[in-house]
Coordinates of C-alpha atoms in Angstrom, one line a residue:
Chain A
L1 CA -10.1 -5.9 18.4
S2 CA -13.0 -3.9 19.5
L3 CA -15.9 -3.4 16.9
M4 CA -15.4 0.4 17.2
A5 CA -12.0 0.2 15.9
L6 CA -13.1 -1.9 13.1
R7 CA -16.0 0.3 12.2
L8 CA -13.7 3.4 12.1
R9 CA -11.4 1.6 9.7
L10 CA -14.5 0.9 7.5
K11 CA -15.1 4.6 7.4
N12 CA -11.4 5.4 6.9
S13 CA -10.9 2.7 4.3
F14 CA -13.1 4.2 1.7
C15 CA -10.4 7.2 1.5
H16 CA -7.7 5.2 0.4
S17 CA -6.6 5.5 -3.0
F18 CA -4.8 2.5 -4.6
D19 CA -1.1 3.2 -5.6
A20 CA -1.2 0.2 -7.9
P21 CA -1.0 1.4 -11.8
V22 CA -3.9 2.2 -13.6
L23 CA -4.8 -0.5 -15.8
T24 CA -7.1 0.1 -18.7
S25 CA -10.6 -0.7 -18.4
S26 CA -10.4 -3.4 -21.4
I27 CA -6.9 -5.0 -21.7
S28 CA -8.1 -8.1 -23.4
E29 CA -9.4 -5.6 -26.4
V30 CA -6.0 -4.1 -26.4
I31 CA -4.2 -7.2 -26.6
N32 CA -6.5 -8.8 -29.1
L33 CA -5.8 -5.6 -31.3
F34 CA -2.1 -6.3 -30.8
L35 CA -2.3 -10.0 -31.6
G36 CA -4.3 -9.0 -34.7
S37 CA -7.0 -11.8 -34.9
P38 CA -10.3 -11.4 -33.0
D39 CA -10.4 -15.2 -32.4
A40 CA -7.1 -15.3 -30.5
H41 CA -8.4 -15.7 -26.9
V42 CA -6.7 -13.8 -24.1
K43 CA -7.8 -14.5 -20.6
P44 CA -10.3 -11.8 -19.2
Q45 CA -8.6 -9.7 -16.5
F46 CA -10.4 -8.7 -13.1
L47 CA -10.7 -5.0 -14.5
D48 CA -11.9 -5.5 -17.9
S49 CA -15.2 -3.4 -18.3
E50 CA -17.3 -6.4 -19.4
V51 CA -16.1 -8.6 -16.2
Q52 CA -16.6 -5.5 -13.9
D53 CA -20.2 -5.0 -15.3
I54 CA -21.1 -8.7 -14.5
L55 CA -19.5 -8.5 -11.2
T56 CA -21.4 -5.4 -10.2
R57 CA -24.6 -6.7 -11.3
I58 CA -24.2 -9.8 -9.2
T59 CA -23.0 -8.1 -6.1
G60 CA -26.6 -6.2 -5.6
L61 CA -27.3 -3.0 -4.3
N62 CA -28.9 -3.3 -0.8
L63 CA -29.0 0.1 0.4
E64 CA -30.0 -0.8 4.0
K65 CA -26.7 -2.9 4.2
V66 CA -24.4 -0.4 2.5
F67 CA -25.6 2.5 4.6
R68 CA -26.0 0.7 8.0
P69 CA -25.1 2.7 11.1
I70 CA -21.1 2.8 11.6
K71 CA -19.4 4.1 14.7
Q72 CA -19.1 7.9 14.2
E73 CA -18.8 11.1 16.0
L74 CA -21.9 11.7 17.9
K75 CA -24.0 14.3 16.2
P76 CA -27.8 15.1 16.7
P77 CA -29.8 13.6 13.8
K78 CA -31.0 16.2 11.3
Y79 CA -34.6 16.2 10.2
K80 CA -35.7 17.1 6.8
L81 CA -39.2 17.7 5.5
M82 CA -39.4 16.6 1.7
T83 CA -41.9 16.1 -1.0
D84 CA -42.3 12.9 -2.8
A85 CA -40.1 14.2 -5.6
Q86 CA -37.4 15.3 -3.3
L87 CA -37.5 12.0 -1.3
E88 CA -36.9 10.1 -4.8
E89 CA -34.1 12.4 -5.6
A90 CA -32.4 11.9 -2.2
T91 CA -32.8 8.2 -2.6
Q92 CA -31.1 8.4 -6.2
S93 CA -28.2 10.4 -4.8
A94 CA -28.0 8.0 -2.0
R95 CA -27.8 5.0 -4.7
E96 CA -25.1 6.9 -6.5
Q97 CA -23.0 7.3 -3.4
A98 CA -23.7 3.6 -2.7
Q99 CA -22.1 2.7 -6.0
R100 CA -19.2 4.7 -5.5
L101 CA -18.7 3.1 -2.0
L102 CA -19.1 -0.2 -3.6
K103 CA -16.1 0.4 -6.0
M104 CA -14.2 -2.9 -6.2
P105 CA -10.6 -3.2 -4.7
P106 CA -8.2 -4.5 -7.4
V107 CA -7.3 -8.0 -7.6
L108 CA -3.6 -8.2 -8.8
P109 CA -1.0 -11.0 -9.3
E110 CA 1.4 -11.4 -6.5
R111 CA 4.3 -9.0 -6.6
K112 CA 7.8 -10.4 -7.5
P113 CA 10.6 -9.9 -4.6
I114 CA 13.4 -7.2 -5.1
N115 CA 16.8 -8.5 -5.2
D116 CA 18.6 -5.6 -6.8
V117 CA 22.1 -5.0 -5.5
L118 CA 23.4 -1.3 -6.4
S119 CA 27.0 -1.7 -5.5
E120 CA 29.2 -4.2 -3.5
D121 CA 32.0 -2.4 -1.7
K122 CA 34.1 -4.9 0.1
I123 CA 36.6 -2.0 1.4
L124 CA 33.6 -0.9 3.7
E125 CA 33.3 -4.1 5.5
G126 CA 33.0 -3.5 9.1
M127 CA 32.0 0.1 9.0
D128 CA 29.2 -0.4 11.4
T129 CA 27.0 -2.8 13.3
A130 CA 23.9 -1.5 12.1
K131 CA 22.3 -1.1 8.7
Y132 CA 21.6 2.2 7.2
V133 CA 18.3 2.7 5.4
F134 CA 18.3 5.7 3.3
T135 CA 14.7 7.1 2.1
D136 CA 14.2 9.8 -0.5
I137 CA 11.4 11.9 0.9
T138 CA 10.7 14.2 -2.3
F139 CA 7.3 14.9 -2.3
N140 CA 5.9 14.5 -5.8
I141 CA 7.0 10.8 -6.5
P142 CA 4.7 8.0 -6.4
H143 CA 5.6 5.6 -3.5
R144 CA 6.3 2.7 -6.0
E145 CA 9.1 4.7 -7.6
R146 CA 10.6 6.1 -4.6
F147 CA 14.4 5.2 -3.7
I148 CA 14.7 3.1 -0.6
V149 CA 18.0 1.7 -0.3
I150 CA 19.8 0.0 2.6
R151 CA 23.7 -0.2 3.2
E152 CA 24.5 -3.5 5.0
P153 CA 27.4 -3.7 7.6
T154 CA 29.2 -6.0 4.9
G155 CA 29.3 -2.8 2.6
T156 CA 26.7 -3.9 -0.1
L157 CA 24.2 -1.1 -1.3
R158 CA 20.9 -3.0 -2.2
K159 CA 17.3 -2.0 -2.7
A160 CA 14.8 -2.7 0.2
S161 CA 12.5 -5.6 0.1
W162 CA 8.8 -5.0 -0.4
E163 CA 8.0 -5.7 3.4
E164 CA 10.8 -3.4 4.5
R165 CA 9.4 -0.7 1.8
D166 CA 5.9 -0.7 3.3
R167 CA 7.3 -0.4 6.7
I168 CA 9.7 2.6 6.2
L169 CA 6.9 4.3 3.8
Q170 CA 4.6 4.3 6.9
V171 CA 7.1 5.6 8.8
Y172 CA 7.6 8.8 6.7
F173 CA 4.3 9.0 4.9
P174 CA 2.1 7.3 7.5
K175 CA -1.5 6.1 5.9
E176 CA -4.5 6.2 8.5
G177 CA -5.2 2.9 10.1
R178 CA -2.1 1.3 8.9
R179 CA 0.1 -0.1 11.6
L180 CA 3.9 -0.6 11.4
T181 CA 3.7 -4.3 12.1
A182 CA 0.7 -6.5 11.0
P183 CA -1.9 -6.9 13.8
P184 CA -1.8 -10.6 15.0
V185 CA -5.3 -11.0 13.9
F186 CA -3.8 -11.9 10.7
K187 CA -2.5 -15.3 11.9
E188 CA -4.2 -18.5 10.9
E189 CA -5.5 -19.5 14.4
N190 CA -6.9 -15.9 15.0
L191 CA -8.5 -15.7 11.5
K192 CA -10.4 -18.9 12.3
V193 CA -11.9 -17.3 15.6
V194 CA -12.7 -14.3 13.6
F195 CA -14.7 -16.3 10.8
G196 CA -16.3 -18.0 13.6
Q197 CA -17.9 -14.8 14.9
D198 CA -19.1 -14.0 11.1
R199 CA -17.0 -10.9 10.8
H200 CA -15.5 -11.7 7.4
E201 CA -16.2 -8.4 6.0
D202 CA -14.3 -6.5 8.7
M203 CA -11.6 -8.7 8.4
L204 CA -11.4 -7.9 4.8
D205 CA -11.7 -3.9 5.4
L206 CA -8.8 -4.4 7.9
C207 CA -6.6 -6.3 5.4
Q208 CA -7.6 -3.5 2.8
V209 CA -6.3 -0.9 5.1
Q210 CA -3.3 -2.7 6.5
F211 CA -1.7 -4.3 3.1
E212 CA -0.8 -3.3 -0.3
P213 CA -3.2 -5.3 -3.2
D214 CA -0.3 -7.3 -4.5
S215 CA 1.5 -8.3 -1.2
S216 CA 1.6 -12.0 -0.4
E217 CA -0.2 -11.4 2.9
Y218 CA -3.2 -9.6 1.3
I219 CA -3.9 -12.4 -0.9
R220 CA -3.1 -15.0 1.5
V221 CA -5.7 -13.4 3.9
H222 CA -8.2 -13.0 1.1
A223 CA -8.0 -16.5 0.0
A224 CA -8.5 -17.7 3.5
T225 CA -11.5 -15.8 4.0
Y226 CA -12.9 -16.8 0.5
E227 CA -12.3 -20.4 1.3
D228 CA -14.1 -20.1 4.6
L229 CA -17.1 -18.4 3.2
E230 CA -17.4 -21.1 0.7
K231 CA -17.1 -23.9 3.1
M232 CA -19.7 -22.6 5.3
G233 CA -21.9 -21.3 2.5
K234 CA -22.3 -17.7 3.9
Y235 CA -22.3 -15.7 0.8
D236 CA -24.8 -13.5 2.1
L237 CA -22.6 -11.9 4.4
L238 CA -20.6 -10.2 1.6
R239 CA -23.6 -9.9 -0.9
S240 CA -24.0 -6.0 -0.9
T241 CA -20.4 -5.1 -0.1
R242 CA -17.5 -4.1 -2.2
H243 CA -15.7 -7.5 -1.5
F244 CA -18.2 -9.6 -3.4
G245 CA -16.7 -9.1 -7.0
G246 CA -13.5 -10.4 -5.5
L247 CA -15.3 -13.5 -4.0
V248 CA -16.8 -14.4 -7.2
W249 CA -13.7 -13.8 -9.2
Y250 CA -11.7 -16.1 -7.0
L251 CA -14.4 -19.0 -7.0
V252 CA -14.8 -18.6 -11.0
N253 CA -11.0 -18.9 -11.4
A254 CA -10.8 -22.1 -9.0
R255 CA -13.9 -23.4 -10.9
R256 CA -15.7 -24.0 -7.6
V257 CA -19.2 -22.0 -8.4
D258 CA -21.6 -24.7 -7.2
G259 CA -22.2 -23.5 -3.6
L260 CA -22.7 -19.9 -4.9
M261 CA -24.9 -20.9 -7.7
I262 CA -27.2 -23.1 -5.5
D263 CA -27.4 -20.2 -2.9
M264 CA -28.4 -17.6 -5.8
L265 CA -31.3 -20.3 -7.1
Q266 CA -32.6 -20.8 -3.4
K267 CA -32.8 -17.0 -3.1
D268 CA -34.6 -16.8 -6.7
L269 CA -31.8 -14.7 -8.1
L270 CA -32.0 -16.1 -11.5
Q271 CA -30.3 -13.2 -13.7
D272 CA -27.5 -13.2 -11.2
A273 CA -27.1 -16.9 -11.8
V274 CA -27.4 -16.6 -15.5
S275 CA -24.8 -14.0 -15.5
L276 CA -22.5 -16.0 -13.3
V277 CA -22.4 -18.9 -15.9
G278 CA -21.7 -16.2 -18.5
L279 CA -18.7 -14.9 -16.7
F280 CA -17.6 -18.4 -16.0
N281 CA -17.8 -19.3 -20.0
K282 CA -15.8 -16.2 -20.7
V283 CA -13.0 -16.9 -18.3
H284 CA -12.9 -20.6 -19.2
P285 CA -13.8 -20.6 -23.0
H286 CA -12.3 -24.3 -23.5
S287 CA -14.4 -25.7 -20.8
E288 CA -17.2 -28.1 -21.9
T289 CA -20.0 -25.7 -20.8
A290 CA -18.7 -22.8 -22.9
Q291 CA -18.2 -24.8 -26.0
E292 CA -21.9 -26.4 -25.7
A293 CA -23.3 -22.9 -24.7
S294 CA -21.6 -21.2 -27.9
S295 CA -22.5 -23.9 -30.0
Q296 CA -26.4 -23.9 -29.2
Q297 CA -26.4 -20.0 -28.6
A298 CA -27.9 -20.9 -25.1
Y299 CA -29.6 -17.9 -23.1
G300 CA -31.2 -17.9 -19.6
L301 CA -32.3 -21.2 -18.1
D302 CA -30.6 -23.2 -20.8
L303 CA -27.3 -21.8 -19.9
L304 CA -28.0 -23.0 -16.2
K305 CA -29.2 -26.4 -17.5
I306 CA -26.2 -26.8 -19.6
Y307 CA -24.0 -25.8 -16.6
A308 CA -25.7 -28.3 -14.3
K309 CA -25.3 -31.2 -17.0
R310 CA -21.6 -30.5 -17.8
E311 CA -19.7 -28.8 -15.2
S312 CA -21.0 -29.0 -11.6
Q313 CA -19.9 -31.5 -9.2
R314 CA -23.2 -31.3 -7.5
A315 CA -25.3 -31.6 -10.5
G316 CA -28.4 -33.1 -8.4
Y317 CA -28.8 -30.1 -6.1
V318 CA -28.5 -27.6 -9.3
E319 CA -31.3 -29.5 -11.1
L320 CA -33.4 -29.9 -8.2
A321 CA -33.1 -26.2 -7.5
L322 CA -34.0 -25.4 -11.3
Q323 CA -37.0 -27.6 -11.1
A324 CA -38.0 -25.8 -7.8
Y325 CA -37.7 -22.4 -9.5
E326 CA -39.6 -23.6 -12.6
Q327 CA -42.5 -24.9 -10.5
T328 CA -42.7 -21.9 -8.4
S329 CA -42.7 -19.5 -11.4
A330 CA -45.4 -21.7 -13.3
E331 CA -47.5 -21.7 -10.0
S332 CA -47.2 -17.9 -10.0
T333 CA -48.1 -17.3 -13.5
V334 CA -51.1 -19.7 -13.0
Chain B
M1 CA 22.0 49.0 8.2
Q2 CA 20.1 46.3 7.4
K3 CA 16.7 48.3 7.4
Y4 CA 15.7 48.7 4.1
P5 CA 14.7 45.6 1.8
C6 CA 17.1 46.6 -1.1
S7 CA 20.2 46.1 0.9
R8 CA 18.8 42.8 2.1
V9 CA 18.3 41.7 -1.4
Y10 CA 21.8 42.7 -2.3
N11 CA 23.3 40.7 0.5
A12 CA 21.2 37.7 -0.2
L13 CA 22.5 37.6 -3.7
Q14 CA 26.1 38.1 -2.8
E15 CA 25.6 35.2 -0.5
L16 CA 23.8 32.8 -2.8
G17 CA 26.7 33.4 -5.3
Q18 CA 25.9 32.7 -8.8
C19 CA 22.4 31.8 -8.7
S20 CA 20.7 32.2 -12.2
V21 CA 17.0 32.0 -10.6
V22 CA 16.6 34.4 -7.5
H23 CA 14.9 32.3 -5.2
L24 CA 15.6 34.3 -2.0
P25 CA 15.2 33.1 1.4
S26 CA 12.3 34.9 3.1
F27 CA 13.0 38.6 4.0
L28 CA 12.5 37.6 7.6
L29 CA 15.4 35.6 7.9
K30 CA 18.6 37.5 9.0
T31 CA 21.4 37.8 6.6
Y32 CA 25.2 37.9 7.1
H33 CA 28.2 39.6 5.9
G34 CA 30.4 36.8 4.5
G35 CA 28.5 33.9 5.8
H36 CA 27.3 31.2 3.5
I37 CA 24.8 28.3 3.3
V38 CA 25.5 25.0 4.8
I39 CA 23.8 21.6 4.8
R40 CA 24.4 19.9 8.1
L41 CA 23.0 18.1 10.9
A42 CA 21.3 19.9 13.7
M43 CA 20.2 18.2 16.9
A44 CA 16.5 18.1 17.2
G45 CA 14.3 17.2 20.4
H46 CA 15.8 18.7 23.8
K47 CA 19.2 18.6 25.3
Q48 CA 17.9 17.3 28.4
S49 CA 17.2 13.7 27.1
N50 CA 19.7 11.2 26.6
R51 CA 18.5 10.5 23.0
P52 CA 20.2 12.3 20.2
F53 CA 18.1 12.9 16.9
Y54 CA 19.4 14.9 14.0
R55 CA 17.7 16.9 11.2
I56 CA 19.6 17.4 7.9
V57 CA 19.3 21.1 7.6
A58 CA 20.1 23.8 4.9
A59 CA 21.2 26.7 7.3
Y60 CA 23.5 29.6 7.5
N61 CA 26.9 29.1 8.6
K62 CA 27.1 31.6 11.4
R63 CA 23.7 30.4 13.1
A64 CA 24.1 28.2 16.3
R65 CA 24.0 24.5 15.3
D66 CA 20.3 24.0 16.5
S67 CA 18.7 27.6 16.0
K68 CA 16.6 28.7 13.1
Y69 CA 17.5 27.1 9.7
I70 CA 16.3 28.0 6.2
E71 CA 14.8 24.5 5.2
Q72 CA 14.8 20.8 6.7
L73 CA 16.1 18.4 3.9
G74 CA 15.8 15.1 6.0
S75 CA 16.6 13.4 9.3
Y76 CA 19.2 11.1 10.8
D77 CA 18.6 8.8 13.7
P78 CA 21.9 7.5 15.1
L79 CA 20.4 4.9 17.3
P80 CA 19.2 1.4 15.6
N81 CA 15.9 0.5 16.0
I82 CA 14.3 -3.2 16.8
Y83 CA 15.4 -4.3 13.3
N84 CA 18.8 -2.9 13.6
E85 CA 18.5 -0.2 11.2
K86 CA 19.7 3.6 11.4
L87 CA 16.9 5.5 9.4
V88 CA 18.1 8.4 7.5
S89 CA 15.8 10.4 5.0
F90 CA 16.7 13.2 2.8
N91 CA 14.8 15.2 0.3
S92 CA 17.1 14.6 -2.9
D93 CA 14.9 17.2 -4.9
R94 CA 15.8 20.3 -2.5
I95 CA 19.6 18.9 -1.6
K96 CA 20.2 19.4 -5.4
Y97 CA 18.6 22.7 -5.3
W98 CA 20.8 23.9 -2.5
M99 CA 23.9 22.4 -3.7
G100 CA 23.3 24.3 -7.2
C101 CA 22.6 27.5 -5.1
G102 CA 26.2 27.1 -3.6
A103 CA 25.6 25.3 -0.3
H104 CA 28.3 23.4 1.4
P105 CA 27.7 20.1 2.9
T106 CA 29.7 19.3 6.1
K107 CA 31.7 16.1 6.8
P108 CA 29.0 14.1 8.6
V109 CA 26.3 14.8 6.0
A110 CA 28.8 14.2 3.0
K111 CA 29.6 10.6 4.5
L112 CA 26.0 9.7 5.0
L113 CA 25.0 10.9 1.6
G114 CA 28.2 9.0 0.4
L115 CA 27.0 5.9 2.0
A116 CA 23.6 6.4 0.5
G117 CA 25.1 6.7 -3.0
F118 CA 23.9 10.0 -3.7
F119 CA 27.5 11.4 -3.6
P120 CA 30.7 9.4 -4.0
L121 CA 32.1 7.6 -1.0
H122 CA 33.8 9.8 1.4
P123 CA 37.4 8.7 1.9
M124 CA 37.2 9.0 5.7
T125 CA 34.5 6.3 5.7
V126 CA 36.8 3.7 4.1
T127 CA 39.6 5.0 6.4
E128 CA 37.2 4.6 9.4
A129 CA 36.1 1.1 8.1
E130 CA 39.8 0.2 7.7
R131 CA 40.4 1.2 11.5
R132 CA 37.6 -0.6 12.8
R133 CA 38.6 -3.6 11.1
A134 CA 42.2 -3.2 12.7
M135 CA 41.0 -2.7 16.1
A136 CA 38.6 -5.9 15.9
E137 CA 41.8 -7.8 14.6
Q138 CA 43.6 -6.7 17.5
A139 CA 40.9 -7.3 20.1
E140 CA 41.0 -11.1 18.6
G141 CA 44.6 -11.3 18.8
A142 CA 44.5 -10.2 22.5
A143 CA 41.4 -12.2 23.7
P144 CA 42.9 -15.6 22.7
E145 CA 46.3 -14.6 24.4
E146 CA 43.9 -14.0 27.5
V147 CA 42.2 -17.3 27.6
V148 CA 45.6 -18.8 27.3
K149 CA 46.9 -17.0 30.2
Q150 CA 43.9 -17.8 32.3
Q151 CA 44.3 -21.5 31.3
E152 CA 48.1 -21.3 32.4
L153 CA 47.0 -19.7 35.8

């Protein structure tokens, strides 16, 4: 894949709106209300407001990286003469624009296959050698509710499966950048080649454009990318992009936060590490870390120490890094 | 005769029958005396190429098959693609509207929509399926006889 096509897709992918149903911002609150007691624990979802806050904070906002040059139409540069105040305003608006660009794509459970048969007409058997695919092209229906039915040569009238639906919707309502058949980059061998070239972000953007967020292909590619990143320890590649939240959520759910923790401590991002442990406690409230933290009402460095003691497999590294951080902070104050 | 808008309005109203809401086709379209609106297949893509492709279209009865129509309601591709599918699309909302205004579907359109489940099954579809099965059985009956004959020879 040429870099230019990928950069164009990067530009275009921000225009995509997700067809997934819009979930309320705090589902666990709603469910808690419904269940009646505030103690009854409901697993926090990706799209809860608290979880999203933590993830946006951890993602960081490196303006240089968000607005790095992408391949666009060649226009002569515009120069503006600004006062300091105007420059600050411009930086502020750039910051807001960057925040909008960093909006996280949703993490949804895998969609269940469609096996609906509308009618079985044995009298029609052998009417034709090919299938008939009927699509309803009424303009105002959301794509998820559109009728796409298939009449088989055996006479059964069934609803189209998810893959068929995606393909047919791309035929009649094409989305920019999406192809009818998935590009061969998404096969396992080719993914490895791309990861070797450190192009995880481009891969994820391409995946965003091509697949729906709850399809099995999307989940598989994302899982493969996150696994590779975690194995190599290259968390910095995704740091100021919109995929970082997804990476953190995946690692927290798989309980393998050690690598990320060490990386943060080595880069002196203490606040991020603390919020990471906080998120971990929220998602796994029955783990030892969470219970000890809640019993001791720990904050800041203490949370990290509890985590290092109880949960992490590489406790030695984490404690070493913590000690190093404490030494450097003591030296800097002294 | 058709110079003044009021006479066109009168003709259009007559043709559309008992339409309670008066949605008239554009005044630029020609009106016909005694013609009605049909939903039919019109060939798209040029006559020279050996590749048929039909549009499901609402048009006046008197017009030529491929000439100006009132509204395109869908498409039909009679040649199967690499997944062995024949793609048919139809705008159910607008078809319901035109049917409500008194348009008649033609036999092929009625068959397609019957196969889709939008209309009840057309009886000729059943008859054609039965005929095909009879032909297939005859061909199977003939083929073993030929094989036997060749073996004897």
